[in-house]
Amino acid sequence: MLQRAVERLRSKHPAVRIIYADYYTPAIQFVLQPQKFGFLQQLPRACCGTGEGTYNFNLTAKCGDPGAVACADPTTHWSWDGIHLTEAAYGHIAKGWLYGPFADPPILRSPLL
């Protein structure tokens, strides 16, 4: 529905470059296929937390609070603290927006196109 609205806007304003950037699809792919992005294949366990529970997440003891510890290698995790993504995950989204496939059209297109 949103993509159709973007298409209508593009038709209405052909001199304007309107880009559809998708955040949801890569975020879901991190959960469903973490190894595709170089993340550990595991439960969505936060990199930084108090070590509690399956997800290493405690809303009352967030990353940066006493007792919270970051994992040794954040590049292997997509979840930083159970709420935010890691720098590595955001990097995959940014690359997908810049070069595809998470933006239509990608923000940086080949000059030959």
Coordinates of C-alpha atoms in Angstrom, one line a residue:
M1 CA 0.0 0.0 0.0
L2 CA 2.8 2.4 0.9
Q3 CA 4.8 1.5 -2.2
R4 CA 1.7 2.1 -4.4
A5 CA 1.4 5.6 -2.8
V6 CA 5.1 6.2 -3.5
E7 CA 4.5 5.2 -7.2
R8 CA 1.5 7.6 -7.4
L9 CA 3.7 10.4 -6.0
R10 CA 6.5 9.6 -8.5
S11 CA 4.0 9.8 -11.4
K12 CA 2.6 13.1 -10.1
H13 CA 6.1 14.6 -9.5
P14 CA 8.4 13.2 -12.2
A15 CA 11.2 15.8 -11.5
V16 CA 11.4 14.7 -7.9
R17 CA 13.4 11.6 -6.8
I18 CA 11.3 9.8 -4.3
I19 CA 12.9 6.8 -2.5
Y20 CA 11.1 4.0 -0.7
A21 CA 13.5 2.8 2.1
D22 CA 12.5 -0.4 3.9
Y23 CA 13.6 -0.9 7.5
Y24 CA 11.2 -3.7 8.4
T25 CA 12.4 -6.4 5.9
P26 CA 16.0 -6.4 7.0
A27 CA 15.1 -6.3 10.7
I28 CA 12.9 -9.4 10.2
Q29 CA 15.6 -11.1 8.1
F30 CA 18.1 -10.6 11.0
V31 CA 15.7 -12.6 13.2
L32 CA 14.9 -15.3 10.6
Q33 CA 18.3 -15.7 8.9
P34 CA 21.0 -14.2 11.1
Q35 CA 23.8 -16.2 9.5
K36 CA 23.0 -14.6 6.1
F37 CA 24.3 -11.3 7.6
G38 CA 27.2 -12.8 9.5
F39 CA 25.4 -12.9 12.9
L40 CA 25.4 -15.9 15.2
Q41 CA 22.5 -18.3 14.6
Q42 CA 20.9 -18.1 18.0
L43 CA 17.9 -16.8 19.8
P44 CA 17.6 -13.1 19.6
R45 CA 19.9 -12.6 22.6
A46 CA 21.1 -9.0 23.2
C47 CA 24.8 -8.3 23.1
C48 CA 24.6 -6.0 26.1
G49 CA 22.7 -6.8 29.2
T50 CA 22.8 -8.3 32.7
G51 CA 22.8 -11.9 31.5
E52 CA 19.3 -12.6 32.7
G53 CA 16.9 -14.8 30.9
T54 CA 16.8 -16.2 27.4
Y55 CA 17.2 -12.8 25.8
N56 CA 19.8 -11.1 28.1
F57 CA 17.3 -8.3 28.6
N58 CA 15.9 -6.7 31.7
L59 CA 13.9 -3.5 31.3
T60 CA 15.0 -2.3 34.7
A61 CA 18.7 -3.0 34.2
K62 CA 19.7 -1.6 30.8
C63 CA 23.0 -1.5 29.1
G64 CA 25.2 1.0 30.9
D65 CA 23.6 0.3 34.2
P66 CA 25.6 -1.5 37.0
G67 CA 25.8 -5.2 36.3
A68 CA 25.2 -4.9 32.5
V69 CA 28.1 -6.2 30.4
A70 CA 28.6 -6.1 26.6
C71 CA 29.4 -9.2 24.6
A72 CA 33.0 -9.6 23.4
D73 CA 32.2 -9.2 19.7
P74 CA 29.1 -7.0 18.9
T75 CA 29.6 -7.6 15.2
T76 CA 28.2 -11.1 15.7
H77 CA 24.9 -9.9 17.2
W78 CA 22.0 -8.0 15.6
S79 CA 20.5 -6.9 18.9
W80 CA 22.5 -4.5 21.0
D81 CA 20.4 -4.2 24.1
G82 CA 17.1 -5.9 23.3
I83 CA 15.6 -2.7 21.9
H84 CA 18.3 -1.2 19.6
L85 CA 20.2 -2.9 16.8
T86 CA 24.0 -3.1 16.8
E87 CA 26.2 -1.0 14.6
A88 CA 26.7 -4.0 12.4
A89 CA 23.0 -4.5 11.9
Y90 CA 22.4 -0.8 11.1
G91 CA 25.3 -1.0 8.7
H92 CA 23.6 -3.8 6.8
I93 CA 20.4 -1.7 6.6
A94 CA 22.4 1.4 5.4
K95 CA 24.1 -0.6 2.7
G96 CA 20.8 -1.9 1.6
W97 CA 19.4 1.6 1.3
L98 CA 22.5 2.9 -0.5
Y99 CA 23.0 0.1 -3.0
G100 CA 19.9 -2.1 -2.7
P101 CA 17.9 -4.2 -2.1
F102 CA 16.3 -2.3 0.8
A103 CA 15.5 0.9 -1.1
D104 CA 13.6 1.5 -4.3
P105 CA 15.5 2.9 -6.1
P106 CA 18.7 2.5 -4.1
I107 CA 20.0 5.9 -3.0
L108 CA 23.3 5.5 -4.8
R109 CA 22.7 4.3 -8.3
S110 CA 25.3 3.3 -10.8
P111 CA 26.1 6.2 -13.1
L112 CA 25.5 3.9 -16.1
L113 CA 21.8 3.5 -15.2

